[in-house]
Tab-separated table of C-alpha atoms in Angstrom:
chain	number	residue	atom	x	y	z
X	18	UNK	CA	48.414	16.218	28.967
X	19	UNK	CA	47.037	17.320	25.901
X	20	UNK	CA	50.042	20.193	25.142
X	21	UNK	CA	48.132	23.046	24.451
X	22	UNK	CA	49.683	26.394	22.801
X	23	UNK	CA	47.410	29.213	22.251
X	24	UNK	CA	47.238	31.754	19.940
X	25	UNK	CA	44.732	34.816	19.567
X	26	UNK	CA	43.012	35.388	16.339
X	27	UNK	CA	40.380	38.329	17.065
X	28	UNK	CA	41.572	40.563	20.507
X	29	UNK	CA	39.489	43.625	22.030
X	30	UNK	CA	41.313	45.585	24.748
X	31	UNK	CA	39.449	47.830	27.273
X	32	UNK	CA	41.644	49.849	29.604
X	33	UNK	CA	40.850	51.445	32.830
X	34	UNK	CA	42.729	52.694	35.888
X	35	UNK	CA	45.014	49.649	37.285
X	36	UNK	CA	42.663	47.390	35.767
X	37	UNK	CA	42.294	45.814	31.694
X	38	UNK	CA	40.282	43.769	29.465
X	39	UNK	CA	41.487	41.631	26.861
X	40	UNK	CA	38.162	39.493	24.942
X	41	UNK	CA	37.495	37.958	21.717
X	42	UNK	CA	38.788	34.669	19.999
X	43	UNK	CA	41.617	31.939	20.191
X	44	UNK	CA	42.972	29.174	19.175
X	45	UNK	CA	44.709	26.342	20.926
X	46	UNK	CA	47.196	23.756	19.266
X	47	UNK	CA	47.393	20.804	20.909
X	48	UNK	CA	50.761	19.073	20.814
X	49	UNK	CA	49.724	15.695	21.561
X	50	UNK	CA	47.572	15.228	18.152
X	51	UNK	CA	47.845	18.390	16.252
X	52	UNK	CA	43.752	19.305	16.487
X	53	UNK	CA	43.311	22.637	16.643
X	54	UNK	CA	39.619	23.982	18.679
X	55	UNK	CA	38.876	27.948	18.589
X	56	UNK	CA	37.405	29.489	21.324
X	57	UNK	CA	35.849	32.701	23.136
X	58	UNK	CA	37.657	33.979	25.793
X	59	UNK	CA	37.673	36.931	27.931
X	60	UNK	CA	40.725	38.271	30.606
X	61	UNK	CA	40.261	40.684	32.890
X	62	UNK	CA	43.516	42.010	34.113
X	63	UNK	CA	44.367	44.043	37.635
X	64	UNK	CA	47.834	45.448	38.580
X	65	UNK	CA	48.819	44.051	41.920
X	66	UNK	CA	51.878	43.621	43.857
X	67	UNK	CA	53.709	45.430	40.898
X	68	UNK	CA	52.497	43.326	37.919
X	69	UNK	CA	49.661	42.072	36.049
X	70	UNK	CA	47.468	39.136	36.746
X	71	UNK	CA	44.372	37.925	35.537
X	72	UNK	CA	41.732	38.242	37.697
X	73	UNK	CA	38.675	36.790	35.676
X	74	UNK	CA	39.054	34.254	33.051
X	75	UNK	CA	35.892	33.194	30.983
X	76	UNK	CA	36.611	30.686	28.078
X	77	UNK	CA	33.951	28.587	25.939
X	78	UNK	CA	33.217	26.942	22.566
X	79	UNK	CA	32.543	28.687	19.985
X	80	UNK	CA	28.575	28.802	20.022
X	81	UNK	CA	28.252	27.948	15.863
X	82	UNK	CA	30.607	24.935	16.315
X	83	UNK	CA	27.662	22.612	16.349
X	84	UNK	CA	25.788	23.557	13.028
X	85	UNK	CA	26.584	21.984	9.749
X	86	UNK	CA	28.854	23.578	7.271
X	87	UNK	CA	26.293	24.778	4.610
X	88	UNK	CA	27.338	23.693	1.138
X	89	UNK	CA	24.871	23.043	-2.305
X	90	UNK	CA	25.358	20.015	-4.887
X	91	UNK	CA	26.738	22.933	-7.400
X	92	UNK	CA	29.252	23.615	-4.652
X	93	UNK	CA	29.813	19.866	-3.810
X	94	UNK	CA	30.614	19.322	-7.275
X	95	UNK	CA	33.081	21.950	-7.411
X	96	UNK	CA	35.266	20.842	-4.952
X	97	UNK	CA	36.753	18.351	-7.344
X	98	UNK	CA	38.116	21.337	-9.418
X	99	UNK	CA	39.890	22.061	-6.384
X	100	UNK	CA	41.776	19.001	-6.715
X	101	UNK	CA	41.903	19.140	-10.789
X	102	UNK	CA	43.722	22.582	-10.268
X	103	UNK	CA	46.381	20.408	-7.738
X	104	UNK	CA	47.020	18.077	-10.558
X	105	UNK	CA	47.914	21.054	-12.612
X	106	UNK	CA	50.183	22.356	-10.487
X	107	UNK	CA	52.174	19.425	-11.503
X	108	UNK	CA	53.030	18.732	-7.381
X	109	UNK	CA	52.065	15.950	-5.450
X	110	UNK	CA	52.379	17.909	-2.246
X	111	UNK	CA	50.220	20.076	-3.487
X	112	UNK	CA	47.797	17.360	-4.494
X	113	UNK	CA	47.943	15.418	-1.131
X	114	UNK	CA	47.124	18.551	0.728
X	115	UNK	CA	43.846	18.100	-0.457
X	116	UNK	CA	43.397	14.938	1.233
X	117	UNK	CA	42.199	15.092	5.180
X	118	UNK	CA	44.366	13.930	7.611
X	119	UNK	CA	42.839	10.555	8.018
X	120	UNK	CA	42.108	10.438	4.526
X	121	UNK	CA	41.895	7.000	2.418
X	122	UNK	CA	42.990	6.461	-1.714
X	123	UNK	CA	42.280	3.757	-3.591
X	124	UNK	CA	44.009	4.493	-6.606
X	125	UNK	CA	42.947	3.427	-9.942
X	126	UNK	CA	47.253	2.081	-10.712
X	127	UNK	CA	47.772	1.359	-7.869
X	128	UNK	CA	47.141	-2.250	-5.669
X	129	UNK	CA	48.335	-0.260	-2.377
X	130	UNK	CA	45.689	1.582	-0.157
X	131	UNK	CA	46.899	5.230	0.506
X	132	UNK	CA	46.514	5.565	3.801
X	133	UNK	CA	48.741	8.518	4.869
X	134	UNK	CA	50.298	11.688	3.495
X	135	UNK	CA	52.936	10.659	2.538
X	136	UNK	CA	51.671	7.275	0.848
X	137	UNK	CA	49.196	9.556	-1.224
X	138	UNK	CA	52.032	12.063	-2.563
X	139	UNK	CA	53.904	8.608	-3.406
X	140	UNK	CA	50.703	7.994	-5.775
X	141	UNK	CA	50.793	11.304	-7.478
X	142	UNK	CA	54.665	11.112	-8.075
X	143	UNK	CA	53.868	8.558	-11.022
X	144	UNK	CA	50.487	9.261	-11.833
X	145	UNK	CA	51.405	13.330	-12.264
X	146	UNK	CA	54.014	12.718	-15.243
X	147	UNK	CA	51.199	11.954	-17.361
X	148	UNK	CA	49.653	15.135	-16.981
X	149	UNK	CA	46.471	14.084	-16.155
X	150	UNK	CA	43.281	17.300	-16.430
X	151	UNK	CA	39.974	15.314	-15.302
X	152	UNK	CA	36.332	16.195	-16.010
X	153	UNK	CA	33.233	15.018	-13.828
X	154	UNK	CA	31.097	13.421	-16.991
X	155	UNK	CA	28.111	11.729	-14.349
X	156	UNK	CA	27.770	12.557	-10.981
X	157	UNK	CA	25.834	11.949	-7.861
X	158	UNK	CA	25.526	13.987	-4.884
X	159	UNK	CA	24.827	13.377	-1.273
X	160	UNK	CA	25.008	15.930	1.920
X	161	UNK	CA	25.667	15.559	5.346
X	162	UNK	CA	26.505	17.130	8.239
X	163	UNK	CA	29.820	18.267	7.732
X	164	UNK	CA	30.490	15.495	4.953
X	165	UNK	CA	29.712	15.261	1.467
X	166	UNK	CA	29.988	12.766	-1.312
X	167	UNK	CA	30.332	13.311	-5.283
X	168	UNK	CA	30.212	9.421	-7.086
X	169	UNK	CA	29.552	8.835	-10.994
X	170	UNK	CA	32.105	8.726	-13.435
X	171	UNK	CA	35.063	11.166	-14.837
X	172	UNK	CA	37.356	11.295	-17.670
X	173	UNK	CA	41.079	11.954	-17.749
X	174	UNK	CA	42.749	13.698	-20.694
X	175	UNK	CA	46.380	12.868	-20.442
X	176	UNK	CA	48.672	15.377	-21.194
X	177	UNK	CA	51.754	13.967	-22.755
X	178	UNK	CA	49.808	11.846	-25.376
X	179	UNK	CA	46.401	13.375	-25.440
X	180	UNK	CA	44.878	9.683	-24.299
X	181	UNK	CA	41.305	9.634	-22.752
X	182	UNK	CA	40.819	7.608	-19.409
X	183	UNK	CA	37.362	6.738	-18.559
X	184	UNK	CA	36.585	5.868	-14.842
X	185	UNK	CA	34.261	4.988	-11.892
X	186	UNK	CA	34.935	7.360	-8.501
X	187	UNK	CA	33.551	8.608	-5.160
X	188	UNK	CA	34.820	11.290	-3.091
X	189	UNK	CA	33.804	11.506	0.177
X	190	UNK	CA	34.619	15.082	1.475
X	191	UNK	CA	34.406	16.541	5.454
X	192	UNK	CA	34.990	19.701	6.763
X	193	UNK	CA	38.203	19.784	8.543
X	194	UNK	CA	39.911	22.245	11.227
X	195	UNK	CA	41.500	24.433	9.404
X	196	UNK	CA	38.293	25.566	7.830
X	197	UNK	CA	38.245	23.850	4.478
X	198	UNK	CA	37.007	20.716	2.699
X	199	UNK	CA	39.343	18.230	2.590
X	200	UNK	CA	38.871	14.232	0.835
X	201	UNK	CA	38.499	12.418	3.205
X	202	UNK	CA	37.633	9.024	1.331
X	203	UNK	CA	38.574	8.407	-2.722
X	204	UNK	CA	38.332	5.604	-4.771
X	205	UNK	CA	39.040	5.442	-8.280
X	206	UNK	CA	38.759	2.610	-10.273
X	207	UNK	CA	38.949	1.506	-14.236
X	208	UNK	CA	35.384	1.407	-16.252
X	209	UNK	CA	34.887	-2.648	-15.466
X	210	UNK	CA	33.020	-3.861	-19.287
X	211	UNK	CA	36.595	-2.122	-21.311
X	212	UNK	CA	37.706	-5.846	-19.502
X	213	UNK	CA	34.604	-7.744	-18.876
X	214	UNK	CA	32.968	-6.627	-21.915
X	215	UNK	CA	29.497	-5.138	-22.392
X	216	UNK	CA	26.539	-5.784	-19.699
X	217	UNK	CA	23.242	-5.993	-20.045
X	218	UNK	CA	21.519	-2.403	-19.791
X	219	UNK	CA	18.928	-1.409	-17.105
X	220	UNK	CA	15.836	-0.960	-18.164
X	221	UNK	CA	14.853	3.044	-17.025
X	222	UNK	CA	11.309	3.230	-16.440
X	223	UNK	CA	9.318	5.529	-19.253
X	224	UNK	CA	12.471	5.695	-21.540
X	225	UNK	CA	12.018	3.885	-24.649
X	226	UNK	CA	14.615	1.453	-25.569
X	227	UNK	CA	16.624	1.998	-28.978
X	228	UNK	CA	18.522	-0.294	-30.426
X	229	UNK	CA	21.882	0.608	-32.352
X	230	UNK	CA	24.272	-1.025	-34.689
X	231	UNK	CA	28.043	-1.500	-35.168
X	232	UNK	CA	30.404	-3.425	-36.637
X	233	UNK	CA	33.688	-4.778	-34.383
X	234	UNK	CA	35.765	-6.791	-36.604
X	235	UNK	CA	34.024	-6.837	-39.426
X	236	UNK	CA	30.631	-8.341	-37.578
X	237	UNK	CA	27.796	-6.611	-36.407
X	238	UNK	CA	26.565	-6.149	-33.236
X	239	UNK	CA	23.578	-4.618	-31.459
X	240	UNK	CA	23.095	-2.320	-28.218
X	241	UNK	CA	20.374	-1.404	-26.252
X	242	UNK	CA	20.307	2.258	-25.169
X	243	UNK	CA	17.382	4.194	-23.587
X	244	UNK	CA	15.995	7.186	-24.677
């Protein structure tokens, strides 16, 4: 039911009189959903009635399968250079590869969830002719098992007016099948006080607060920073 097509990744062949081995790693397809699981197997074949059959077949899960994908913040928060370098390929297939298959985009332009490959190259079909390079300016890590999330703030340089784009994101990244970190979750969305105008500051514990002036239309105003 589930379609399965194998293919082997790592054979090694033992062969004796009327009798072989064949034993290492595979990989099945299966047609039903795409997921792909690896394997150990091992064949023994024995020459009867004028051909080859198997006479033992072992097959199990690969034994590491369980354990977490090991992977650092530093590492974490490379992953979005990953998808930087997409954008700069200037192809949104190339871009939505870098989403999971399940993945979810909520795009800063955009009012429409992205909720499938082909809805998240749609995204990067407009948002690509502005040639956008980004750069992580705060960010905040968490690690799980086989997931990861970056969250804090990044910066877009646009390249066909040099324009700089402030904004608030989270990826959420797992480890997918084909051996690679894929987004599985982004959401991207404008810096909210550029509309709302300025909030009140947090106060940090043991940073002192400092107090700076500027003028906006001719009238002076004061902010509270922390230092």
């Amino acid at each position: 039911k589930l379609e399965p097509q194998g293919e082997i990744l790592d054979g090694n062949i033992i062969v004796g009189t009327n009798w072989a081995q064949d034993a290492g790693v595979y990989e099945f397809t299966m047609g039903v959903n795409g997921q792909k699981v690896k394997g150990r197997y091992t064949f023994i074949y024995l020459f009867e009635d004028g051909e080859w059959k198997i006479s033992q077949h072992h097959s199990s899960v690969m034994p590491e399968a369980g354990k977490a994908q090991v992977i650092n913040e530093a590492e974490v928060r490379n992953l979005f250079q990953l998808w930087n370098s997409a954008l700069a390929t200037q192809d949104p297939v190339a871009v939505a590869r870098r989403y999971a298959r399940k993945a979810v985009l909520l795009p800063t332009v955009s009012d429409v969830p992205r909720t499938d490959f082909d809805l998240i190259k749609d995204y990067f079909v407009g948002f690509l002719k502005k040639k956008p390079q980004g750069e992580i300016l705060e960010s905040n890590v968490t690690i799980g098992h086989d997931w990861c999330q970056d969250a804090g703030i990044y910066e877009f340089t646009m390249g066909v007016n040099g324009d700089k784009v402030k904004g608030r994101y989270s990826f959420v990244y797992v480890w997918e099948e084909d051996d690679q970190w894929k987004i599985s979750h982004h959401h991207s969305s404008a810096m909210p006080e550029a509309f709302l105008g300025p909030a009140p500051k947090p106060v940090i514990p043991g940073k002192k607060e400092v107090k700076k002036e500027k003028k906006v239309n001719g009238t002076k105003e004061t902010d509270a920073e922390f230092a």
